[in-house]
Amino acid sequence: MSNTATHLTQATAPAVMVVEDDPNLREALVDTLVLADYPVVEADSAESAIAHLKAGAEVGMIVSDVNMGVMSGYDLLKQVKSDHPHIPVLLITAYASIADSVSAIKEGAVDYLVKPFEPDALLESVARHVGGVVSVKDQPVAEAPGSKQLLQLAQRVAQSESTVLIIGESGTGKEVLARYVHDHSPRADKPFVAINCAAIPENMLEATLFGHEKGAYTGAHTSAPGKFEQANGGTLLLDELSEMDVGLQAKLLRVLQEREVERVGGRKTISLDVRVIATSNRDMRAEVVAGRFREDLYFRLSVLPLEWAPLRDRVEDIVPLAVKLLERHARKQKRGRVVLDASAKQALLAYRWPGNVRELDNIMQRALILQAGTSINATDLGLHTTAHYSDKPSLLDNPSVPTAQPEARVPSAMDFAEPQKINDAAGLSQAPAELGSDLRRHEFEIIADALRAERGSRKNTAERLGISARTLRYKLARFKDEGFALDI
């Protein structure tokens, strides 16, 4: 008898692949999913799972143990992210390797569960990624007046059949809002299929969306339905749609207009009944003006636009969100009740949250790992309120030109000031140009020496010099333009 088996409860739905070398646990996982009406593919090793994928198995999600034979769950994760980046991977791990699991999420895993876990925890995670009934606990948190108004509008939008465009900064929870629209629509009991357009290579995205026939391209050993077909009757979420190539945008527009799709390499059209929700972290009107997004597709999608405000603009949501995330991760880590004390709540409210809800989620996970007790304080959160983050502007802000900020630390701030400012301060506005050149050379040598001492690490060099990483990047760029060569 084969080491693998397939349980098909829905002929066209993509299966959940369970990868577990313990037959008893594998059977329990499979039974849980089958009872919830998910089609399931079993694999007793990572190697077997990869063989299934190469054979063309239609897999919507992978649930894998970490510790298995020669090839671990982490190895499987890396292989899937390389060869099948559209397939979400959930890892099952032991309590002792929680930190590794958090790292795995940064590498591409969508979630992790800690043994032993409740069946509901598995079903909630699977539902978020391949469709199904999501627990009320996973509904958006809305305590701020603006958030409440947005959810009220989302409920009205849900009753229509129009496409929806959700915009907001990265990490604000756009996919959660999309799921909320689906759950409050007449399609709530139908599939909810999500695809991250930014995570799939351009040459694979068309076949992933529209499906392909056998032999349509190298490696297409079997025919496979695309995400549109999988979502037929329900909702398709096109996450980060603004990352899609303009040529593929034209094909997407035709599918939306004609409500039918043709597989790559196919000759017949397939009728569709799909509601499309698109998200973007960019100003879509600016993308249209810049020629990176089709105007006709933009107007087709933005019939009912919704915008999630950044977390810093909905302060009332921060603590309730933190509590909810803390409870979720505490359950996964088999922890008892863990609470935030007053200092932690105050620190959360004072922080600007450049990474929005995604950053808050990471902070809660980290705090649980570092604090083994039942109460988390401000120190456990590890928030760095003076840290410098990415120069990428918010969705609504105009990008600013980086400027050097002299700081009164060793080396002297004068070493890093503009030559003209030094001249003015010393009453030397008419000094010869050689003075400014000498100062620039002196500044360059200081930075070059620091870089060598830190073995090329710009982060450590900035800390050593007492300046921000942003200022260091700006200065290095200016040195390059002025012909100063760094021998690092």
Coordinates of N, CA, C and O in Angstrom, one line a residue, residues 147-289:
S147 N -12.5 53.3 12.3 CA -12.6 51.9 12.0 C -14.0 51.4 12.0 O -14.4 50.6 11.2
K148 N -14.8 51.9 13.0 CA -16.2 51.4 13.1 C -17.0 51.9 11.8 O -17.7 51.1 11.2
Q149 N -16.7 53.1 11.4 CA -17.4 53.6 10.1 C -17.0 52.8 8.9 O -17.8 52.5 8.1
L150 N -15.7 52.4 8.9 CA -15.2 51.6 7.8 C -15.9 50.3 7.7 O -16.3 49.8 6.6
L151 N -16.0 49.6 8.9 CA -16.7 48.3 8.9 C -18.1 48.4 8.5 O -18.7 47.5 7.9
Q152 N -18.8 49.5 8.9 CA -20.2 49.7 8.5 C -20.3 49.8 7.0 O -21.2 49.2 6.4
L153 N -19.4 50.6 6.4 CA -19.3 50.7 5.0 C -19.0 49.4 4.3 O -19.6 49.0 3.3
A154 N -18.1 48.6 4.9 CA -17.7 47.3 4.3 C -18.9 46.4 4.3 O -19.1 45.6 3.4
Q155 N -19.8 46.4 5.3 CA -21.0 45.6 5.4 C -21.9 45.9 4.2 O -22.5 45.1 3.6
R156 N -22.1 47.3 4.0 CA -23.0 47.7 2.9 C -22.4 47.2 1.5 O -23.1 46.8 0.6
V157 N -21.0 47.4 1.4 CA -20.4 47.0 0.2 C -20.5 45.6 -0.1 O -20.7 45.1 -1.2
A158 N -20.5 44.8 1.0 CA -20.5 43.3 0.9 C -21.8 42.8 0.2 O -21.8 41.8 -0.4
Q159 N -22.9 43.6 0.4 CA -24.2 43.2 -0.2 C -24.3 43.4 -1.7 O -25.2 42.9 -2.3
S160 N -23.3 44.1 -2.3 CA -23.3 44.3 -3.7 C -22.5 43.3 -4.4 O -21.9 42.4 -3.7
E161 N -22.5 43.3 -5.7 CA -21.7 42.3 -6.5 C -20.5 43.0 -7.1 O -19.8 42.4 -7.9
S162 N -20.3 44.3 -6.8 CA -19.2 45.1 -7.5 C -17.8 44.7 -7.0 O -17.7 44.1 -5.9
T163 N -16.8 44.9 -7.8 CA -15.5 44.8 -7.4 C -15.1 45.8 -6.3 O -15.8 46.8 -6.2
V164 N -14.1 45.5 -5.5 CA -13.8 46.3 -4.4 C -12.3 46.5 -4.4 O -11.5 45.6 -4.6
L165 N -11.8 47.8 -4.2 CA -10.4 48.1 -4.1 C -10.2 48.6 -2.6 O -10.8 49.5 -2.1
I166 N -9.3 47.9 -1.9 CA -8.9 48.2 -0.6 C -7.4 48.7 -0.6 O -6.5 48.0 -1.1
I167 N -7.2 49.9 -0.1 CA -5.9 50.5 -0.1 C -5.5 50.8 1.3 O -6.3 50.9 2.2
G168 N -4.2 50.8 1.6 CA -3.7 51.1 2.9 C -2.2 50.7 3.0 O -1.7 50.0 2.1
E169 N -1.5 51.3 3.9 CA -0.1 51.0 4.1 C 0.1 49.5 4.3 O -0.8 48.8 4.7
S170 N 1.3 49.0 4.1 CA 1.7 47.6 4.3 C 1.4 47.3 5.8 O 1.8 48.1 6.7
G171 N 0.8 46.2 6.0 CA 0.6 45.7 7.4 C -0.6 46.2 8.1 O -0.8 46.0 9.3
T172 N -1.5 47.0 7.4 CA -2.7 47.5 8.1 C -3.8 46.5 8.2 O -4.7 46.7 9.0
G173 N -3.8 45.4 7.5 CA -4.8 44.4 7.6 C -5.8 44.4 6.5 O -7.0 44.1 6.7
K174 N -5.3 44.7 5.3 CA -6.2 44.8 4.1 C -6.8 43.4 3.8 O -8.0 43.4 3.4
E175 N -6.1 42.3 4.0 CA -6.6 41.0 3.7 C -7.7 40.7 4.7 O -8.7 40.0 4.4
V176 N -7.5 41.1 6.0 CA -8.6 40.8 7.0 C -9.9 41.6 6.6 O -11.0 41.0 6.8
L177 N -9.7 42.8 6.1 CA -10.9 43.5 5.7 C -11.6 42.9 4.5 O -12.8 42.8 4.4
A178 N -10.8 42.4 3.6 CA -11.3 41.7 2.4 C -12.1 40.4 2.8 O -13.2 40.1 2.3
R179 N -11.5 39.7 3.8 CA -12.2 38.5 4.3 C -13.6 38.9 5.0 O -14.6 38.2 4.9
Y180 N -13.5 40.1 5.7 CA -14.7 40.6 6.3 C -15.8 40.9 5.3 O -17.0 40.6 5.6
V181 N -15.4 41.5 4.2 CA -16.4 41.7 3.1 C -17.0 40.4 2.6 O -18.2 40.3 2.4
H182 N -16.2 39.4 2.4 CA -16.6 38.1 1.9 C -17.6 37.5 2.9 O -18.7 37.0 2.5
D183 N -17.2 37.5 4.2 CA -18.0 36.9 5.2 C -19.4 37.5 5.4 O -20.3 36.9 6.0
H184 N -19.5 38.8 5.0 CA -20.8 39.5 5.2 C -21.6 39.6 3.8 O -22.5 40.4 3.7
S185 N -21.1 38.8 2.8 CA -21.7 38.9 1.5 C -22.6 37.6 1.3 O -22.5 36.7 2.1
P186 N -23.4 37.6 0.3 CA -24.2 36.4 0.0 C -23.3 35.2 -0.4 O -23.8 34.1 -0.5
R187 N -22.0 35.5 -0.7 CA -21.1 34.4 -1.1 C -20.3 33.8 0.1 O -19.4 33.1 -0.1
A188 N -20.8 34.1 1.3 CA -20.0 33.8 2.5 C -19.8 32.3 2.6 O -18.7 31.8 3.2
D189 N -20.7 31.4 2.1 CA -20.5 30.0 2.2 C -19.8 29.4 1.0 O -19.7 28.2 0.8
K190 N -19.3 30.3 0.1 CA -18.6 29.9 -1.1 C -17.1 30.1 -0.9 O -16.6 30.7 0.1
P191 N -16.2 29.7 -1.8 CA -14.8 29.8 -1.6 C -14.3 31.2 -1.5 O -14.8 32.1 -2.2
F192 N -13.3 31.4 -0.6 CA -12.6 32.7 -0.6 C -11.1 32.3 -0.9 O -10.5 31.6 -0.1
V193 N -10.6 32.8 -2.0 CA -9.3 32.4 -2.5 C -8.5 33.7 -2.6 O -8.9 34.7 -3.2
A194 N -7.3 33.6 -2.0 CA -6.4 34.8 -2.0 C -5.1 34.5 -2.7 O -4.6 33.4 -2.6
I195 N -4.6 35.5 -3.4 CA -3.3 35.3 -4.1 C -2.5 36.6 -3.9 O -3.1 37.7 -4.2
N196 N -1.3 36.5 -3.5 CA -0.4 37.7 -3.4 C 0.3 37.9 -4.7 O 1.3 37.1 -5.1
C197 N 0.0 38.9 -5.5 CA 0.5 39.1 -6.8 C 2.0 39.5 -6.7 O 2.7 39.3 -7.7
A198 N 2.4 40.0 -5.6 CA 3.8 40.4 -5.4 C 4.8 39.2 -5.1 O 6.0 39.3 -5.3
A199 N 4.2 38.1 -4.6 CA 5.0 37.0 -4.1 C 5.2 36.0 -5.2 O 6.0 35.0 -5.0
I200 N 4.6 36.1 -6.4 CA 4.7 35.1 -7.4 C 5.5 35.7 -8.6 O 5.2 36.8 -9.1
P201 N 6.5 35.0 -9.1 CA 7.2 35.4 -10.2 C 6.3 35.8 -11.4 O 5.3 35.1 -11.7
E202 N 6.7 36.8 -12.1 CA 5.9 37.3 -13.2 C 5.6 36.2 -14.3 O 4.4 36.1 -14.8
N203 N 6.5 35.3 -14.5 CA 6.3 34.3 -15.6 C 5.4 33.2 -15.1 O 5.0 32.3 -15.9
M204 N 5.1 33.2 -13.8 CA 4.2 32.1 -13.2 C 2.8 32.7 -12.9 O 1.8 31.9 -12.7
L205 N 2.7 34.0 -12.8 CA 1.4 34.6 -12.3 C 0.3 34.4 -13.2 O -0.9 34.1 -12.7
E206 N 0.5 34.5 -14.5 CA -0.6 34.3 -15.4 C -1.2 32.9 -15.3 O -2.5 32.7 -15.2
A207 N -0.4 31.8 -15.3 CA -0.9 30.5 -15.2 C -1.5 30.2 -13.8 O -2.5 29.5 -13.7
T208 N -1.0 30.9 -12.8 CA -1.5 30.8 -11.4 C -2.9 31.4 -11.4 O -3.8 30.8 -10.8
L209 N -3.1 32.5 -12.0 CA -4.4 33.1 -12.0 C -5.5 32.4 -12.9 O -6.6 32.2 -12.5
F210 N -5.0 32.1 -14.1 CA -6.0 31.6 -15.1 C -5.9 30.1 -15.4 O -6.8 29.6 -16.1
G211 N -5.0 29.4 -14.8 CA -4.8 28.0 -15.0 C -4.1 27.7 -16.2 O -3.7 28.6 -17.0
H212 N -3.8 26.4 -16.4 CA -3.0 26.0 -17.6 C -3.4 24.6 -18.1 O -3.9 23.8 -17.3
E213 N -3.2 24.3 -19.3 CA -3.4 23.0 -19.9 C -2.1 22.2 -19.9 O -1.0 22.8 -19.8
K214 N -2.2 20.9 -19.9 CA -1.0 20.1 -20.0 C -0.1 20.5 -21.2 O -0.6 20.6 -22.3
G215 N 1.2 20.7 -21.0 CA 2.1 21.0 -22.0 C 2.1 22.5 -22.4 O 2.8 22.9 -23.4
A216 N 1.4 23.3 -21.7 CA 1.3 24.7 -22.0 C 2.7 25.4 -21.9 O 3.0 26.4 -22.6
Y217 N 3.5 24.9 -21.0 CA 4.9 25.4 -20.9 C 5.7 24.4 -20.2 O 5.2 23.3 -19.8
T218 N 7.0 24.6 -20.2 CA 7.9 23.6 -19.6 C 7.6 23.4 -18.2 O 7.5 24.3 -17.4
G219 N 7.4 22.1 -17.8 CA 7.0 21.8 -16.4 C 5.5 21.6 -16.2 O 5.1 21.2 -15.1
A220 N 4.7 22.0 -17.2 CA 3.3 21.8 -17.1 C 2.9 20.3 -17.4 O 2.4 20.1 -18.5
H221 N 3.1 19.4 -16.5 CA 2.9 18.0 -16.8 C 1.5 17.6 -16.7 O 1.1 16.6 -17.3
T222 N 0.6 18.4 -16.0 CA -0.8 18.1 -16.0 C -1.6 19.4 -16.1 O -1.0 20.5 -15.9
S223 N -2.8 19.3 -16.5 CA -3.7 20.5 -16.5 C -4.0 20.9 -15.1 O -4.1 20.1 -14.2
A224 N -4.2 22.2 -14.9 CA -4.6 22.7 -13.5 C -5.4 23.9 -13.6 O -5.2 24.8 -14.4
P225 N -6.5 24.0 -12.8 CA -7.3 25.2 -12.7 C -6.5 26.4 -12.1 O -5.7 26.2 -11.2
G226 N -6.9 27.6 -12.5 CA -6.3 28.8 -11.9 C -7.1 29.2 -10.7 O -8.1 28.7 -10.3
K227 N -6.6 30.3 -10.1 CA -7.3 30.9 -8.9 C -8.7 31.3 -9.2 O -9.6 31.2 -8.4
F228 N -8.9 31.8 -10.4 CA -10.3 32.3 -10.8 C -11.3 31.1 -10.8 O -12.4 31.2 -10.3
E229 N -10.8 30.0 -11.3 CA -11.7 28.8 -11.3 C -11.9 28.3 -9.9 O -13.0 27.9 -9.5
Q230 N -10.9 28.3 -9.1 CA -11.0 27.8 -7.7 C -11.9 28.7 -6.9 O -12.6 28.2 -6.0
A231 N -12.0 29.9 -7.3 CA -12.9 30.9 -6.5 C -14.3 31.0 -7.1 O -15.1 31.8 -6.6
N232 N -14.6 30.2 -8.2 CA -15.8 30.3 -8.9 C -17.0 30.2 -7.9 O -17.1 29.2 -7.1
G233 N -17.9 31.2 -7.9 CA -19.0 31.2 -7.0 C -18.8 32.0 -5.8 O -19.7 32.4 -5.1
G234 N -17.5 32.3 -5.5 CA -17.1 33.0 -4.3 C -16.3 34.2 -4.6 O -16.7 35.0 -5.4
T235 N -15.3 34.4 -3.8 CA -14.5 35.7 -3.9 C -13.0 35.4 -4.1 O -12.5 34.5 -3.5
L236 N -12.4 36.2 -5.0 CA -11.0 36.1 -5.3 C -10.3 37.4 -4.8 O -10.7 38.5 -5.2
L237 N -9.4 37.3 -3.9 CA -8.6 38.4 -3.4 C -7.3 38.5 -4.2 O -6.5 37.6 -4.2
L238 N -7.1 39.6 -4.9 CA -5.8 39.9 -5.6 C -5.0 40.9 -4.7 O -5.2 42.1 -4.8
D239 N -4.2 40.3 -3.9 CA -3.4 41.1 -2.9 C -2.2 41.8 -3.6 O -1.6 41.2 -4.4
E240 N -2.0 43.0 -3.3 CA -1.0 43.9 -3.9 C -1.0 43.8 -5.4 O 0.0 43.5 -6.1
L241 N -2.2 44.1 -6.0 CA -2.4 44.1 -7.4 C -1.5 45.1 -8.2 O -1.2 44.8 -9.3
S242 N -1.1 46.1 -7.5 CA -0.3 47.2 -8.2 C 1.1 46.6 -8.6 O 1.8 47.3 -9.4
E243 N 1.5 45.5 -8.1 CA 2.7 44.9 -8.5 C 2.6 44.1 -9.8 O 3.6 43.6 -10.3
M244 N 1.4 43.9 -10.3 CA 1.2 43.1 -11.6 C 1.8 43.9 -12.8 O 1.6 45.1 -12.9
D245 N 2.4 43.1 -13.7 CA 2.9 43.7 -15.0 C 1.7 44.3 -15.8 O 0.6 43.7 -15.8
V246 N 2.0 45.4 -16.5 CA 1.0 46.0 -17.3 C 0.4 45.1 -18.3 O -0.9 45.2 -18.6
G247 N 1.2 44.3 -18.9 CA 0.7 43.4 -20.0 C -0.4 42.4 -19.4 O -1.4 42.1 -20.0
L248 N -0.1 41.9 -18.2 CA -1.0 41.0 -17.6 C -2.3 41.7 -17.1 O -3.4 41.1 -17.0
Q249 N -2.1 43.0 -16.8 CA -3.3 43.8 -16.4 C -4.4 43.8 -17.5 O -5.6 43.7 -17.2
A250 N -3.9 43.9 -18.7 CA -4.9 43.9 -19.8 C -5.7 42.6 -19.9 O -6.9 42.6 -20.1
K251 N -5.0 41.4 -19.6 CA -5.7 40.2 -19.7 C -6.7 40.1 -18.5 O -7.8 39.5 -18.6
L252 N -6.2 40.6 -17.3 CA -7.1 40.6 -16.2 C -8.4 41.4 -16.4 O -9.5 41.0 -16.1
L253 N -8.2 42.6 -17.1 CA -9.3 43.4 -17.4 C -10.3 42.7 -18.3 O -11.6 42.8 -18.1
R254 N -9.8 42.0 -19.3 CA -10.7 41.2 -20.1 C -11.5 40.2 -19.4 O -12.7 40.0 -19.6
V255 N -10.9 39.5 -18.4 CA -11.6 38.5 -17.6 C -12.7 39.1 -16.8 O -13.8 38.6 -16.7
L256 N -12.4 40.3 -16.2 CA -13.4 41.0 -15.4 C -14.6 41.4 -16.3 O -15.7 41.4 -15.8
Q257 N -14.3 41.9 -17.5 CA -15.3 42.4 -18.4 C -16.2 41.3 -18.9 O -17.4 41.4 -19.0
E258 N -15.5 40.2 -19.4 CA -16.2 39.1 -20.1 C -16.8 38.1 -19.1 O -17.6 37.2 -19.5
R259 N -16.3 38.1 -17.9 CA -16.6 37.1 -16.8 C -16.4 35.7 -17.3 O -17.2 34.8 -17.1
E260 N -15.3 35.5 -18.0 CA -14.9 34.2 -18.4 C -13.4 34.2 -18.5 O -12.7 35.2 -18.7
V261 N -12.8 33.0 -18.4 CA -11.3 32.8 -18.4 C -10.9 31.7 -19.4 O -11.7 30.8 -19.6
E262 N -9.8 31.9 -20.0 CA -9.2 30.9 -20.8 C -7.8 30.5 -20.3 O -7.0 31.3 -20.1
R263 N -7.7 29.2 -20.0 CA -6.4 28.7 -19.4 C -5.3 28.9 -20.4 O -5.4 29.0 -21.6
V264 N -4.1 29.1 -19.8 CA -2.9 29.2 -20.7 C -2.7 27.9 -21.4 O -2.7 26.8 -20.9
G265 N -2.6 28.0 -22.8 CA -2.5 26.9 -23.6 C -3.8 26.2 -24.0 O -3.8 25.2 -24.7
G266 N -4.9 26.8 -23.5 CA -6.2 26.2 -23.8 C -6.9 26.9 -24.9 O -6.5 28.0 -25.4
R267 N -8.0 26.3 -25.4 CA -8.7 26.8 -26.5 C -10.2 27.1 -26.2 O -10.9 27.6 -27.0
K268 N -10.6 26.7 -25.0 CA -12.0 27.0 -24.7 C -12.1 27.9 -23.5 O -11.2 28.0 -22.7
T269 N -13.2 28.7 -23.4 CA -13.4 29.6 -22.3 C -14.3 29.0 -21.2 O -15.1 28.1 -21.5
I270 N -14.0 29.4 -20.0 CA -14.7 28.9 -18.8 C -15.5 30.0 -18.2 O -14.9 31.1 -17.8
S271 N -16.8 29.9 -18.1 CA -17.6 31.0 -17.5 C -17.3 31.1 -16.0 O -17.1 30.1 -15.3
L272 N -17.4 32.4 -15.5 CA -17.0 32.7 -14.2 C -18.1 33.4 -13.4 O -18.9 34.2 -14.0
D273 N -18.3 33.1 -12.2 CA -19.1 33.9 -11.3 C -18.3 34.2 -10.0 O -18.4 33.6 -9.0
V274 N -17.4 35.2 -10.2 CA -16.4 35.5 -9.1 C -16.5 37.0 -8.8 O -16.5 37.8 -9.6
R275 N -16.5 37.3 -7.5 CA -16.4 38.6 -7.0 C -14.9 38.9 -6.7 O -14.3 38.1 -6.0
V276 N -14.3 40.0 -7.3 CA -12.9 40.3 -7.1 C -12.7 41.4 -6.1 O -13.4 42.5 -6.2
I277 N -11.8 41.2 -5.2 CA -11.4 42.3 -4.3 C -9.9 42.4 -4.5 O -9.2 41.5 -4.5
A278 N -9.5 43.6 -4.7 CA -8.1 43.9 -4.9 C -7.5 44.8 -3.8 O -8.3 45.6 -3.2
T279 N -6.3 44.7 -3.5 CA -5.6 45.5 -2.5 C -4.3 46.1 -3.0 O -3.7 45.5 -3.9
S280 N -3.9 47.2 -2.4 CA -2.7 47.8 -2.8 C -2.2 48.7 -1.7 O -3.0 49.3 -0.9
N281 N -0.9 48.8 -1.5 CA -0.3 49.7 -0.5 C 0.3 51.0 -1.2 O 1.0 51.7 -0.6
R282 N -0.2 51.2 -2.4 CA 0.3 52.4 -3.2 C -0.9 53.3 -3.5 O -2.0 52.9 -3.4
D283 N -0.5 54.6 -3.8 CA -1.5 55.5 -4.3 C -1.8 55.1 -5.8 O -1.0 55.4 -6.7
M284 N -2.9 54.5 -6.0 CA -3.2 53.9 -7.3 C -3.4 55.0 -8.4 O -3.0 54.8 -9.5
R285 N -3.9 56.2 -8.0 CA -4.0 57.3 -9.0 C -2.6 57.7 -9.5 O -2.4 58.0 -10.6
A286 N -1.7 57.8 -8.5 CA -0.3 58.1 -8.9 C 0.3 57.0 -9.8 O 1.1 57.3 -10.7
E287 N 0.0 55.8 -9.5 CA 0.5 54.7 -10.4 C -0.1 54.8 -11.8 O 0.6 54.5 -12.8
V288 N -1.4 55.2 -11.9 CA -2.0 55.4 -13.2 C -1.3 56.5 -14.0 O -0.9 56.4 -15.2
V289 N -1.0 57.6 -13.3 CA -0.4 58.8 -13.9 C 1.0 58.4 -14.4 O 1.5 58.8 -15.4

